[in-house]
Coordinates of C-alpha atoms in Angstrom, one line a residue:
M1324 CA -27.6 42.3 56.9
K1325 CA -29.5 45.3 57.3
I1326 CA -27.2 48.0 55.2
L1327 CA -27.6 51.7 54.8
L1328 CA -26.9 53.1 50.8
I1329 CA -26.2 57.0 51.2
G1330 CA -27.7 57.7 47.4
G1331 CA -28.8 54.2 45.2
T1332 CA -29.4 55.2 42.2
G1333 CA -26.0 56.3 40.9
T1334 CA -23.5 55.0 38.6
I1335 CA -22.8 52.1 40.8
S1336 CA -24.5 52.3 43.9
T1337 CA -27.8 50.7 41.5
E1338 CA -26.4 48.5 40.1
I1339 CA -25.0 47.5 44.0
S1340 CA -28.9 47.6 45.4
R1341 CA -30.7 45.2 42.9
Q1342 CA -27.5 42.7 43.9
L1343 CA -27.9 42.8 47.1
L1344 CA -32.1 42.7 47.1
A1345 CA -31.7 40.2 44.5
Q1346 CA -29.6 38.0 47.7
G1347 CA -32.4 38.9 50.6
H1348 CA -30.5 41.4 52.6
E1349 CA -32.1 43.6 53.9
L1350 CA -32.3 47.1 52.3
Y1351 CA -32.1 50.8 53.1
L1352 CA -32.1 53.9 51.3
I1353 CA -30.6 57.9 51.6
N1354 CA -32.5 59.7 49.1
R1355 CA -33.8 62.5 47.8
G1356 CA -36.4 61.6 46.1
N1357 CA -34.8 63.3 42.8
R1358 CA -35.1 60.0 41.1
N1359 CA -37.2 58.0 42.1
S1360 CA -37.9 56.0 38.4
E1361 CA -34.5 54.4 39.5
L1362 CA -35.2 53.1 43.3
P1363 CA -35.5 49.8 43.4
G1364 CA -38.3 48.1 44.5
G1365 CA -38.4 46.7 48.1
A1366 CA -35.6 48.8 49.6
H1367 CA -37.2 50.8 52.4
V1368 CA -36.4 54.3 51.6
I1369 CA -35.7 57.0 54.3
Q1370 CA -36.4 60.3 51.9
G1371 CA -34.9 63.4 52.0
D1372 CA -31.2 65.4 52.0
V1373 CA -28.8 63.8 53.8
N1374 CA -27.2 66.9 54.9
D1375 CA -29.8 68.3 57.0
E1376 CA -28.2 66.1 59.9
A1377 CA -30.9 67.3 61.8
L1378 CA -33.9 65.9 60.5
M1379 CA -31.7 62.5 59.7
A1380 CA -30.6 62.3 63.2
R1381 CA -34.1 62.1 63.9
K1382 CA -35.1 59.7 60.9
L1383 CA -32.7 57.5 61.7
E1384 CA -33.9 57.3 65.5
G1385 CA -34.1 53.9 66.6
L1386 CA -32.1 52.8 63.4
E1387 CA -29.0 50.5 63.6
F1388 CA -26.8 48.6 60.6
D1389 CA -24.1 46.0 60.0
A1390 CA -22.7 48.7 57.1
V1391 CA -23.4 52.0 55.5
A1392 CA -21.8 53.3 53.4
D1393 CA -21.5 56.9 51.4
F1394 CA -21.4 56.6 48.0
I1395 CA -22.2 60.9 47.5
A1396 CA -19.6 62.3 50.0
F1397 CA -16.7 64.7 48.1
V1398 CA -15.0 66.8 51.4
P1399 CA -14.5 66.1 54.7
S1400 CA -17.3 67.7 56.3
Q1401 CA -19.4 65.6 55.3
L1402 CA -18.2 62.2 56.5
E1403 CA -17.7 64.5 59.6
R1404 CA -21.1 64.6 59.6
D1405 CA -21.9 61.3 58.9
Y1406 CA -19.3 59.4 61.6
R1407 CA -22.0 62.2 63.5
L1408 CA -25.0 60.1 62.7
F1409 CA -23.0 56.9 62.5
A1410 CA -21.1 55.3 64.3
R1411 CA -23.2 54.6 67.3
R1412 CA -25.0 53.1 64.6
T1413 CA -23.2 50.8 62.0
K1414 CA -20.8 47.6 62.4
Q1415 CA -18.9 48.6 59.3
F1416 CA -18.6 51.8 57.7
L1417 CA -17.7 52.3 53.3
F1418 CA -16.0 55.3 52.0
I1419 CA -16.5 55.0 48.2
S1420 CA -12.8 57.5 47.6
S1421 CA -11.2 57.4 43.7
A1422 CA -8.7 55.7 42.1
S1423 CA -7.9 59.1 40.6
A1424 CA -6.6 59.8 43.9
Y1425 CA -3.7 58.1 43.4
Q1426 CA 0.3 59.9 42.4
K1427 CA 0.4 61.5 39.3
P1428 CA 2.6 61.5 37.5
L1429 CA 3.0 57.2 38.9
S1430 CA 6.3 55.9 39.8
D1431 CA 4.8 52.8 38.3
Y1432 CA 2.1 52.2 35.8
R1433 CA 1.4 49.4 38.3
I1434 CA -1.6 50.2 41.2
T1435 CA -1.6 48.8 44.2
E1436 CA -3.5 50.1 47.0
G1437 CA 0.2 51.0 48.3
T1438 CA 0.6 53.9 45.9
P1439 CA 0.3 56.9 47.6
L1440 CA -1.7 59.7 47.2
A1441 CA -1.0 62.7 45.9
N1442 CA -3.1 64.7 42.6
P1443 CA -1.9 68.7 42.2
Y1444 CA -4.6 68.3 38.8
W1445 CA -7.9 67.6 40.4
E1446 CA -9.4 68.8 43.6
Y1447 CA -12.4 66.3 43.7
S1448 CA -9.7 63.5 43.8
R1449 CA -7.2 66.3 46.6
N1450 CA -10.4 66.0 48.4
K1451 CA -11.4 62.1 48.3
I1452 CA -7.9 61.9 49.9
A1453 CA -8.7 64.3 52.4
C1454 CA -12.0 62.7 53.1
E1455 CA -9.8 59.7 53.6
E1456 CA -7.7 61.1 55.9
Y1457 CA -10.4 62.3 58.4
L1458 CA -11.4 58.8 58.2
M1459 CA -8.1 56.6 58.9
E1460 CA -7.4 58.8 61.4
L1461 CA -10.6 58.0 63.0
Y1462 CA -10.4 54.2 62.9
R1463 CA -6.8 54.7 64.6
R1464 CA -7.8 56.9 67.3
E1465 CA -11.2 55.6 67.8
G1466 CA -11.0 51.8 66.2
F1467 CA -14.3 53.3 63.3
P1468 CA -14.7 50.9 61.3
V1469 CA -14.4 52.5 58.2
T1470 CA -13.4 50.2 54.4
I1471 CA -12.3 52.7 52.0
V1472 CA -13.3 51.1 48.4
R1473 CA -11.3 52.1 45.1
P1474 CA -13.7 52.7 42.0
S1475 CA -11.8 53.7 38.7
H1476 CA -13.4 54.7 35.7
T1477 CA -17.1 52.4 36.4
Y1478 CA -20.0 52.2 33.4
D1479 CA -23.4 51.1 33.3
Q1480 CA -25.9 51.0 30.5
R1481 CA -27.2 54.5 31.1
S1482 CA -24.5 56.3 29.5
V1483 CA -21.6 55.3 27.5
P1484 CA -17.8 56.1 29.0
L1485 CA -15.6 58.4 26.7
G1486 CA -12.7 60.4 27.5
V1487 CA -13.5 63.7 26.3
H1488 CA -16.8 65.4 26.4
G1489 CA -18.9 68.1 28.0
A1490 CA -20.4 68.6 30.9
Q1491 CA -24.1 67.8 29.1
G1492 CA -22.1 64.2 28.7
S1493 CA -21.5 62.0 26.4
W1494 CA -24.4 61.7 24.0
Q1495 CA -23.0 64.0 21.5
V1496 CA -19.5 62.3 21.9
V1497 CA -22.0 59.5 20.2
Q1498 CA -23.9 61.8 18.0
R1499 CA -21.3 62.8 15.6
M1500 CA -19.9 59.3 15.4
R1501 CA -23.2 58.5 14.0
E1502 CA -23.1 61.4 11.7
G1503 CA -19.8 60.9 10.6
K1504 CA -18.0 63.4 12.2
P1505 CA -14.6 63.3 13.9
V1506 CA -14.3 62.9 17.4
I1507 CA -11.5 64.0 20.3
I1508 CA -9.1 61.3 21.2
H1509 CA -6.4 62.4 24.3
G1510 CA -2.9 62.2 23.0
D1511 CA -2.6 59.7 20.5
G1512 CA -5.5 57.1 21.5
S1513 CA -2.3 54.2 23.0
S1514 CA -2.0 55.8 27.3
L1515 CA -3.9 52.5 28.9
W1516 CA -7.2 52.8 30.7
T1517 CA -9.5 50.1 32.1
M1518 CA -13.4 50.0 32.1
T1519 CA -15.2 48.3 34.6
H1520 CA -19.1 47.7 34.6
A1521 CA -21.2 48.4 37.6
R1522 CA -22.0 45.2 37.2
D1523 CA -18.8 43.3 37.8
F1524 CA -18.4 46.0 40.7
A1525 CA -20.8 45.8 43.2
P1526 CA -20.4 41.4 43.8
G1527 CA -16.6 42.7 44.3
F1528 CA -18.5 45.5 47.2
I1529 CA -20.7 43.7 48.8
G1530 CA -18.3 40.2 49.5
L1531 CA -16.8 43.5 51.3
L1532 CA -19.6 43.8 53.6
G1533 CA -19.2 42.1 57.1
N1534 CA -16.1 41.2 56.5
I1535 CA -13.8 42.6 60.1
H1536 CA -10.3 41.7 57.6
A1537 CA -11.8 45.6 55.4
L1538 CA -11.9 47.4 58.0
G1539 CA -9.0 50.0 58.7
E1540 CA -8.2 49.1 55.3
A1541 CA -8.5 50.2 51.4
V1542 CA -9.7 48.7 48.1
Q1543 CA -9.7 49.0 44.7
I1544 CA -12.1 47.5 42.4
T1545 CA -11.8 47.2 38.7
S1546 CA -11.0 44.7 35.8
D1547 CA -8.9 43.5 35.3
E1548 CA -8.9 44.9 31.1
T1549 CA -7.0 47.4 29.5
L1550 CA -7.3 48.7 27.0
T1551 CA -6.0 51.8 25.0
W1552 CA -8.4 54.7 24.6
N1553 CA -8.1 54.1 20.8
Q1554 CA -9.1 50.7 22.1
I1555 CA -11.8 51.3 23.4
Y1556 CA -13.2 54.3 21.0
R1557 CA -13.1 52.1 18.4
S1558 CA -15.6 49.7 20.5
I1559 CA -17.8 51.8 20.3
A1560 CA -17.7 53.2 16.7
R1561 CA -17.7 49.2 15.8
A1562 CA -21.0 48.3 17.8
L1563 CA -22.7 51.6 16.7
G1564 CA -21.7 49.7 13.3
V1565 CA -20.4 53.4 12.1
E1566 CA -16.1 54.8 11.2
L1567 CA -14.7 55.8 13.5
K1568 CA -13.1 59.0 12.6
P1569 CA -10.2 59.7 15.7
Y1570 CA -9.1 63.8 16.3
Y1571 CA -5.7 63.3 18.4
I1572 CA -4.7 66.0 20.9
A1573 CA -2.4 66.7 23.1
S1574 CA -4.2 66.5 27.0
S1575 CA -2.4 69.2 27.8
S1576 CA -3.7 70.9 25.3
L1577 CA -7.4 69.8 25.7
A1578 CA -6.6 71.7 29.1
A1579 CA -5.8 75.0 28.5
W1580 CA -8.7 75.4 26.4
D1581 CA -11.7 73.7 27.5
T1582 CA -13.5 76.2 30.5
G1583 CA -14.9 73.3 31.4
D1584 CA -13.6 70.7 33.4
L1585 CA -10.3 69.0 31.7
Y1586 CA -8.1 69.8 33.1
G1587 CA -8.6 67.8 36.3
S1588 CA -9.5 65.1 35.0
L1589 CA -7.9 64.3 31.6
L1590 CA -4.1 65.2 33.5
G1591 CA -5.4 63.9 36.7
D1592 CA -7.1 61.1 34.7
K1593 CA -7.6 60.0 32.6
A1594 CA -4.4 60.9 30.3
N1595 CA -2.7 58.9 32.8
S1596 CA -1.9 55.4 32.2
V1597 CA -3.0 52.7 34.4
V1598 CA -3.3 48.9 35.2
F1599 CA -4.5 47.8 38.1
D1600 CA -3.2 45.5 40.7
N1601 CA -7.0 43.6 42.4
A1602 CA -5.0 41.3 44.2
K1603 CA -5.5 42.8 47.6
L1604 CA -9.3 42.2 46.2
K1605 CA -9.3 38.7 45.6
R1606 CA -7.8 38.1 48.6
L1607 CA -10.7 39.9 50.7
V1608 CA -14.0 38.3 48.1
P1609 CA -12.2 34.6 46.9
G1610 CA -13.6 34.0 43.5
F1611 CA -14.1 38.0 43.3
T1612 CA -13.7 37.6 38.4
A1613 CA -15.0 41.0 36.6
T1614 CA -16.8 38.7 33.2
I1615 CA -17.6 41.6 31.4
R1616 CA -15.1 42.9 28.4
F1617 CA -15.7 46.2 27.7
D1618 CA -16.6 45.3 23.2
Q1619 CA -19.9 43.6 25.1
G1620 CA -20.3 45.8 27.8
V1621 CA -20.3 49.4 25.9
R1622 CA -22.8 47.0 23.0
E1623 CA -25.0 46.4 26.2
T1624 CA -25.0 50.5 27.0
L1625 CA -25.7 51.2 23.3
D1626 CA -28.1 49.6 22.6
Y1627 CA -30.1 51.2 25.4
V1628 CA -29.1 54.1 25.7
L1629 CA -30.1 54.2 21.9
S1630 CA -33.1 53.0 23.2
H1631 CA -34.0 55.3 25.7
P1632 CA -34.5 58.4 24.1
E1633 CA -34.4 60.5 27.4
L1634 CA -30.3 59.3 27.6
Q1635 CA -30.3 60.5 24.7
V1636 CA -28.8 64.9 26.0
P1637 CA -27.3 66.8 23.4
D1638 CA -25.1 69.5 23.7
P1639 CA -24.7 71.8 21.8
E1640 CA -22.0 73.9 23.2
F1641 CA -19.7 70.9 23.3
D1642 CA -20.3 70.2 19.6
A1643 CA -19.8 74.1 18.7
W1644 CA -16.7 73.6 20.2
C1645 CA -15.5 70.8 18.6
D1646 CA -16.7 71.9 15.4
R1647 CA -14.7 74.8 16.2
L1648 CA -11.5 72.9 17.3
I1649 CA -10.8 70.7 14.8
P1650 CA -10.6 73.0 11.7
G1651 CA -8.9 75.0 13.1
L1652 CA -5.6 73.4 14.5
D1653 CA -6.5 71.9 10.4
S1654 CA -5.8 74.7 9.4
L1655 CA -1.9 75.5 11.7
A1656 CA -1.0 71.9 10.8
G1657 CA -1.7 73.0 6.9
S1658 CA 0.6 76.6 7.8
V1659 CA 3.4 74.6 9.6
V1660 CA 4.0 72.5 6.9
H1661 CA 3.3 74.8 4.1
R1662 CA 6.3 76.5 5.6
N1663 CA 8.6 74.2 6.7
P1664 CA 8.6 72.0 2.4

């Protein structure tokens, strides 16, 4: 197949690109060229900013595709642009939405594609919902061949997936573990979560390409493995060969004290227990199964990150925030105990 990915070097799309090329597909990437080292060899790169619609229209002239997938659209206006660019150039258009779009709080912990979409806590998720609604209206009104894909927490070898970290990513939490410092875990660590390795995600996604049964459908792609956050953090500590020193703080408190995006990413996503039912994906892509257990996958990720210094991005602001927050809460807890023996 002849496939175009808008993006192609992200956590999910890099592995999809690799596997598509390994299978012999003709792959095109629209990419700004900011991460040239991540571009897979053998792909046709259309370099430029997809937001420059006039430039893209010129570069796409004469090209048609079996499938086009946008990994970097976040608001409906970007999909309106995609529609103008690709309505007559592709047999299938795939939009990468998000499982965070599912209702919060959940009425049932088991999530299927029929779970309602509603997230009052996170603008990111509300924008994804608006994108889905725009595309599905195009499908109903004009037959635009859309497939919506909903990933949850997907990771690759370049970054350790965690619940609470700073703006610079997860490395500082890993470093705190290595230094024997306490690390913050939201809630009491007992809520359920699902981690999916990009190498497992990619076959599910590729199985939807050119799949006539996927047109007009929304499909979630996740592992079937369910973990508590305590298990997630313990797996990371075990892979590092260190003792985990967890410090539990209510998600609502963290959201109130943080100046970043914890309000949305915790209350609108990670603080909620989730168990995904992937039966629909397995009907559409027979034989799909996620095979990489989290403890195995995160060990591989840590090995890679520890051997690539450029991925070890320090976050002194987040580190200082943890160092201020934890002793302050310990002091408060001690005073409460003192007053109420």
